[in-house]
């Protein structure tokens, strides 16, 4: 009996010792922002449907774990969805959406319909892939664009008024913030990730770094929330169409360039997750990056 037990333990050890990490790839697009609109701020809105079609053709060449759009899928009208949502549904991979400020520029009565059409059961949510927990934030939770209830409107006014004397460059009405309820939920997600030995990646429309006029209103609250958790490794966002990157406290903050910008070029990416590195392969204007996970 002892010999059998020893052999079983040795086999188990050998199995653990030879276990390999299976890399996975994802697709990333930011700010498709289609509407039937004339060019403004260097945004070529009418070109977005073709750019999205071309990007998805490229993404579909790979076996992707999922594809995520980082907010501002459309602009101005609900009917804008009719020109890009069928294309999005041609993705072979699982797909996810982050809510952006311009997504809500569709009239008050259409905001809930938009969320439903994007197939979102919740405005913020998480999902797991291998040893990663990905947390999708709703930066419009408190905002002048994205609120759908009187309670959230009151909370938005309260947060904005609390911060307005601090001379923050990003306290603009086109940005937004996280409610206390969402911050508490983030903490619960981080606790689960810690207990399950998972690395954490965040997706949001609004950036945390670098500090500019595009950040999440209560970024300081968010940073205080994640500070105790050393398993937070990534924060991917859109909103600042020029793109950006900072590495702060062992977290990679990547702002992806807007697909809608410039007359003749697009922007999107694939990201390959390996055991200790994320390789971002950028297409067209999006730069490629190598992110070491420490």
Short mmCIF file of C-alpha atoms in Angstrom, two decimals:
data_model
loop_
_atom_site.label_atom_id
_atom_site.label_comp_id
_atom_site.label_asym_id
_atom_site.label_seq_id
_atom_site.Cartn_x
_atom_site.Cartn_y
_atom_site.Cartn_z
CA UNK A 1 0.00 0.00 0.00
CA UNK A 2 2.88 2.35 0.90
CA UNK A 3 4.57 1.68 -2.46
CA UNK A 4 1.37 2.56 -4.32
CA UNK A 5 1.00 5.77 -2.31
CA UNK A 6 4.62 6.77 -2.97
CA UNK A 7 4.23 6.10 -6.70
CA UNK A 8 1.00 8.15 -6.77
CA UNK A 9 2.67 11.10 -5.01
CA UNK A 10 5.67 10.92 -7.34
CA UNK A 11 3.40 10.84 -10.40
CA UNK A 12 1.44 13.82 -9.07
CA UNK A 13 4.65 15.76 -8.48
CA UNK A 14 5.92 14.92 -11.95
CA UNK A 15 2.61 16.07 -13.45
CA UNK A 16 2.86 19.42 -11.64
CA UNK A 17 6.52 19.83 -12.55
CA UNK A 18 5.84 19.34 -16.27
CA UNK A 19 2.70 21.49 -16.41
CA UNK A 20 3.09 24.16 -19.06
CA UNK A 21 1.36 27.51 -19.42
CA UNK A 22 -0.81 27.63 -22.53
CA UNK A 23 -0.61 31.13 -24.06
CA UNK A 24 -3.80 32.77 -25.30
CA UNK A 25 -4.51 35.71 -27.58
CA UNK A 26 -7.14 38.43 -27.52
CA UNK A 27 -8.25 41.19 -29.88
CA UNK A 28 -8.42 44.84 -28.76
CA UNK A 29 -10.22 47.74 -30.48
CA UNK A 30 -10.85 51.22 -29.10
CA UNK A 31 -13.15 54.03 -30.22
CA UNK A 32 -14.68 52.78 -33.44
CA UNK A 33 -17.15 55.62 -32.74
CA UNK A 34 -19.21 55.37 -35.90
CA UNK A 35 -21.87 57.89 -36.83
CA UNK A 36 -23.09 59.30 -40.12
CA UNK A 37 -21.31 62.57 -39.33
CA UNK A 38 -18.93 64.96 -41.03
CA UNK A 39 -15.26 65.03 -40.01
CA UNK A 40 -14.62 66.72 -36.67
CA UNK A 41 -11.54 66.85 -34.38
CA UNK A 42 -9.67 64.67 -36.88
CA UNK A 43 -12.26 61.92 -36.53
CA UNK A 44 -13.41 60.35 -39.78
CA UNK A 45 -16.64 58.83 -38.53
CA UNK A 46 -17.91 57.52 -41.86
CA UNK A 47 -14.77 55.44 -42.39
CA UNK A 48 -15.26 53.39 -39.22
CA UNK A 49 -17.54 50.66 -40.64
CA UNK A 50 -14.94 49.64 -43.23
CA UNK A 51 -12.12 49.90 -40.69
CA UNK A 52 -14.03 47.66 -38.29
CA UNK A 53 -14.70 45.19 -41.10
CA UNK A 54 -11.00 45.08 -42.02
CA UNK A 55 -9.94 44.70 -38.38
CA UNK A 56 -12.32 41.81 -37.77
CA UNK A 57 -11.10 40.08 -40.93
CA UNK A 58 -7.58 40.25 -39.48
CA UNK A 59 -8.65 39.20 -35.98
CA UNK A 60 -10.56 36.23 -37.37
CA UNK A 61 -7.33 34.85 -38.84
CA UNK A 62 -6.30 33.91 -35.28
CA UNK A 63 -7.88 31.66 -32.72
CA UNK A 64 -8.63 34.34 -30.13
CA UNK A 65 -9.89 33.72 -26.61
CA UNK A 66 -11.97 36.88 -26.96
CA UNK A 67 -12.12 40.36 -28.50
CA UNK A 68 -12.93 43.47 -26.49
CA UNK A 69 -13.99 46.94 -27.60
CA UNK A 70 -12.87 49.61 -25.11
CA UNK A 71 -15.80 52.01 -25.44
CA UNK A 72 -17.29 54.56 -27.85
CA UNK A 73 -18.47 51.93 -30.29
CA UNK A 74 -20.89 54.47 -31.79
CA UNK A 75 -21.77 58.16 -31.57
CA UNK A 76 -24.92 60.35 -31.64
CA UNK A 77 -27.67 57.99 -32.83
CA UNK A 78 -29.02 54.53 -32.00
CA UNK A 79 -29.21 53.92 -35.75
CA UNK A 80 -25.40 54.11 -35.82
CA UNK A 81 -25.42 50.57 -34.39
CA UNK A 82 -27.04 49.27 -37.56
CA UNK A 83 -23.86 50.03 -39.52
CA UNK A 84 -21.35 48.36 -37.18
CA UNK A 85 -23.09 45.81 -34.94
CA UNK A 86 -23.68 43.24 -37.73
CA UNK A 87 -19.97 43.45 -38.57
CA UNK A 88 -19.03 43.02 -34.91
CA UNK A 89 -21.17 39.88 -34.78
CA UNK A 90 -18.96 38.35 -37.51
CA UNK A 91 -16.21 37.89 -34.93
CA UNK A 92 -15.34 34.22 -34.51
CA UNK A 93 -14.20 34.81 -30.93
CA UNK A 94 -16.22 35.60 -27.83
CA UNK A 95 -16.69 39.36 -27.61
CA UNK A 96 -17.05 41.96 -24.87
CA UNK A 97 -17.90 45.66 -24.72
CA UNK A 98 -16.80 48.46 -22.41
CA UNK A 99 -19.21 51.38 -22.21
CA UNK A 100 -17.88 54.76 -23.42
CA UNK A 101 -19.27 58.26 -23.01
CA UNK A 102 -20.25 58.65 -26.68
CA UNK A 103 -22.11 55.33 -26.59
CA UNK A 104 -24.67 57.12 -24.43
CA UNK A 105 -25.11 60.08 -26.77
CA UNK A 106 -28.28 58.43 -28.08
CA UNK A 107 -31.03 60.14 -26.08
CA UNK A 108 -32.20 59.33 -22.57
CA UNK A 109 -34.88 56.86 -23.63
CA UNK A 110 -32.41 54.80 -25.69
CA UNK A 111 -29.64 54.30 -23.11
CA UNK A 112 -31.01 51.06 -21.68
CA UNK A 113 -31.79 49.83 -25.21
CA UNK A 114 -28.17 50.44 -26.20
CA UNK A 115 -26.89 48.31 -23.31
CA UNK A 116 -29.28 45.53 -24.31
CA UNK A 117 -28.24 45.67 -27.97
CA UNK A 118 -24.59 45.41 -26.95
CA UNK A 119 -25.56 42.19 -25.16
CA UNK A 120 -24.51 43.48 -21.75
CA UNK A 121 -26.31 41.95 -18.79
CA UNK A 122 -24.45 44.31 -16.43
CA UNK A 123 -22.72 47.64 -16.98
CA UNK A 124 -19.66 46.39 -15.10
CA UNK A 125 -18.67 42.74 -14.82
CA UNK A 126 -15.76 40.30 -14.73
CA UNK A 127 -14.71 37.10 -16.44
CA UNK A 128 -11.91 34.58 -16.03
CA UNK A 129 -9.44 33.24 -18.57
CA UNK A 130 -6.89 30.75 -17.28
CA UNK A 131 -5.10 32.37 -14.30
CA UNK A 132 -6.37 35.87 -15.11
CA UNK A 133 -9.42 37.68 -13.77
CA UNK A 134 -10.44 40.47 -16.15
CA UNK A 135 -12.52 43.24 -14.58
CA UNK A 136 -14.58 45.45 -16.89
CA UNK A 137 -15.34 48.83 -15.33
CA UNK A 138 -18.18 51.24 -16.06
CA UNK A 139 -16.54 54.66 -16.04
CA UNK A 140 -19.92 56.18 -16.93
CA UNK A 141 -21.47 54.81 -13.75
CA UNK A 142 -21.53 58.39 -12.47
CA UNK A 143 -21.51 60.77 -15.42
CA UNK A 144 -23.43 63.44 -17.29
CA UNK A 145 -23.68 61.09 -20.28
CA UNK A 146 -24.44 57.64 -18.96
CA UNK A 147 -26.78 57.83 -15.98
CA UNK A 148 -30.23 56.31 -16.35
CA UNK A 149 -31.73 56.92 -12.88
CA UNK A 150 -32.37 59.95 -10.67
CA UNK A 151 -30.29 58.34 -7.93
CA UNK A 152 -27.24 58.12 -10.19
CA UNK A 153 -27.79 61.69 -11.38
CA UNK A 154 -27.71 62.86 -7.75
CA UNK A 155 -24.58 60.81 -7.05
CA UNK A 156 -22.95 62.27 -10.17
CA UNK A 157 -23.65 65.83 -9.04
CA UNK A 158 -22.37 65.00 -5.56
CA UNK A 159 -19.07 63.53 -6.80
CA UNK A 160 -18.50 66.31 -9.33
CA UNK A 161 -19.13 68.99 -6.68
CA UNK A 162 -16.83 67.28 -4.18
CA UNK A 163 -13.97 67.38 -6.69
CA UNK A 164 -14.51 70.73 -8.41
CA UNK A 165 -12.40 72.77 -5.97
CA UNK A 166 -9.35 70.50 -6.41
CA UNK A 167 -8.32 71.99 -9.77
CA UNK A 168 -8.19 68.55 -11.44
CA UNK A 169 -7.43 68.70 -15.18
CA UNK A 170 -9.71 65.73 -15.83
CA UNK A 171 -12.83 67.00 -14.07
CA UNK A 172 -14.57 67.49 -17.41
CA UNK A 173 -18.18 66.73 -18.19
CA UNK A 174 -17.19 64.32 -20.96
CA UNK A 175 -15.45 62.04 -18.40
CA UNK A 176 -17.06 60.05 -15.59
CA UNK A 177 -16.51 58.24 -12.31
CA UNK A 178 -17.09 55.07 -10.31
CA UNK A 179 -19.84 54.86 -7.72
CA UNK A 180 -19.11 53.68 -4.18
CA UNK A 181 -21.09 50.55 -5.00
CA UNK A 182 -18.83 49.79 -7.97
CA UNK A 183 -15.69 50.47 -5.90
CA UNK A 184 -16.92 48.02 -3.25
CA UNK A 185 -17.59 45.47 -6.00
CA UNK A 186 -14.04 45.98 -7.32
CA UNK A 187 -12.67 45.19 -3.86
CA UNK A 188 -14.73 41.99 -3.72
CA UNK A 189 -13.40 40.98 -7.16
CA UNK A 190 -9.82 41.65 -6.08
CA UNK A 191 -10.35 39.53 -2.96
CA UNK A 192 -11.64 36.65 -5.09
CA UNK A 193 -8.66 36.97 -7.41
CA UNK A 194 -6.26 36.90 -4.46
CA UNK A 195 -7.92 33.82 -2.96
CA UNK A 196 -7.82 32.03 -6.32
CA UNK A 197 -4.24 33.10 -7.10
CA UNK A 198 -5.28 35.03 -10.21
CA UNK A 199 -3.59 37.94 -11.93
CA UNK A 200 -5.89 40.91 -12.59
CA UNK A 201 -6.39 43.00 -15.70
CA UNK A 202 -8.77 45.96 -15.84
CA UNK A 203 -10.67 47.24 -18.87
CA UNK A 204 -12.18 50.73 -18.81
CA UNK A 205 -13.00 53.47 -21.28
CA UNK A 206 -11.29 56.22 -19.27
CA UNK A 207 -7.57 56.19 -18.47
CA UNK A 208 -5.90 56.32 -15.06
CA UNK A 209 -2.42 57.23 -16.35
CA UNK A 210 -0.95 59.43 -17.66
CA UNK A 211 -2.66 62.30 -15.87
CA UNK A 212 -4.40 64.45 -18.49
CA UNK A 213 -7.81 65.95 -19.20
CA UNK A 214 -9.26 62.51 -20.04
CA UNK A 215 -8.95 60.57 -16.77
CA UNK A 216 -11.57 58.93 -14.64
CA UNK A 217 -12.85 61.55 -12.17
CA UNK A 218 -12.14 59.58 -9.01
CA UNK A 219 -8.95 57.92 -10.20
CA UNK A 220 -7.41 58.53 -6.75
CA UNK A 221 -10.15 56.44 -5.13
CA UNK A 222 -9.57 53.70 -7.68
CA UNK A 223 -5.81 53.74 -7.08
CA UNK A 224 -6.35 53.56 -3.32
CA UNK A 225 -8.67 50.59 -3.87
CA UNK A 226 -6.15 48.56 -5.91
CA UNK A 227 -3.01 49.56 -3.98
CA UNK A 228 -3.08 46.65 -1.48
CA UNK A 229 -3.40 44.07 -4.27
CA UNK A 230 -0.10 43.11 -5.87
CA UNK A 231 -1.83 40.84 -8.39
CA UNK A 232 -3.12 43.83 -10.41
CA UNK A 233 -1.01 43.84 -13.58
CA UNK A 234 -2.83 45.60 -16.42
CA UNK A 235 -5.18 48.48 -17.13
CA UNK A 236 -6.30 48.79 -20.76
CA UNK A 237 -8.45 51.72 -21.94
CA UNK A 238 -9.46 53.96 -24.83
CA UNK A 239 -10.94 57.51 -24.75
CA UNK A 240 -7.65 59.36 -25.38
CA UNK A 241 -7.49 58.70 -29.11
CA UNK A 242 -3.79 59.60 -29.31
CA UNK A 243 -2.87 56.58 -27.18
CA UNK A 244 -0.46 56.47 -24.24
CA UNK A 245 1.50 54.20 -21.91
CA UNK A 246 2.80 54.35 -18.33
CA UNK A 247 4.16 51.73 -15.95
CA UNK A 248 3.33 52.60 -12.35
CA UNK A 249 3.66 50.37 -9.26
CA UNK A 250 4.13 47.28 -11.44
CA UNK A 251 0.91 47.97 -13.37
CA UNK A 252 0.95 48.52 -17.13
CA UNK A 253 -1.45 51.33 -18.10
CA UNK A 254 -2.08 51.16 -21.85
CA UNK A 255 -4.28 53.58 -23.75
CA UNK A 256 -5.15 52.22 -27.19
CA UNK A 257 -5.42 54.59 -30.13
CA UNK A 258 -8.82 55.47 -31.57
CA UNK A 259 -9.88 53.57 -34.68
CA UNK A 260 -11.94 56.56 -35.87
CA UNK A 261 -9.00 58.98 -36.10
CA UNK A 262 -7.04 60.13 -39.17
CA UNK A 263 -8.11 60.07 -42.79
CA UNK A 264 -6.31 56.99 -44.06
CA UNK A 265 -5.24 54.79 -41.15
CA UNK A 266 -6.93 52.55 -38.62
CA UNK A 267 -5.81 51.20 -35.23
CA UNK A 268 -6.38 47.91 -33.42
CA UNK A 269 -4.31 45.16 -31.81
CA UNK A 270 -3.88 41.56 -30.81
CA UNK A 271 -2.40 40.74 -27.40
CA UNK A 272 -0.73 37.42 -26.61
CA UNK A 273 -0.67 36.42 -22.93
CA UNK A 274 2.17 34.12 -21.91
CA UNK A 275 3.25 33.09 -18.43
CA UNK A 276 5.16 36.30 -17.64
CA UNK A 277 4.71 38.58 -20.66
CA UNK A 278 1.96 40.20 -22.70
CA UNK A 279 2.96 40.86 -26.29
CA UNK A 280 0.81 43.52 -27.96
CA UNK A 281 0.95 43.37 -31.74
CA UNK A 282 -0.33 46.67 -33.04
CA UNK A 283 -1.83 47.17 -36.49
CA UNK A 284 -1.56 50.38 -38.51
CA UNK A 285 -1.26 53.31 -36.04
CA UNK A 286 -1.31 51.14 -32.90
CA UNK A 287 2.27 50.49 -31.67
CA UNK A 288 3.47 47.05 -30.64
CA UNK A 289 4.58 46.62 -27.01
CA UNK A 290 6.16 44.01 -24.77
CA UNK A 291 4.72 44.10 -21.25
CA UNK A 292 6.68 42.14 -18.63
CA UNK A 293 4.40 40.84 -15.88
CA UNK A 294 6.26 41.09 -12.57
#
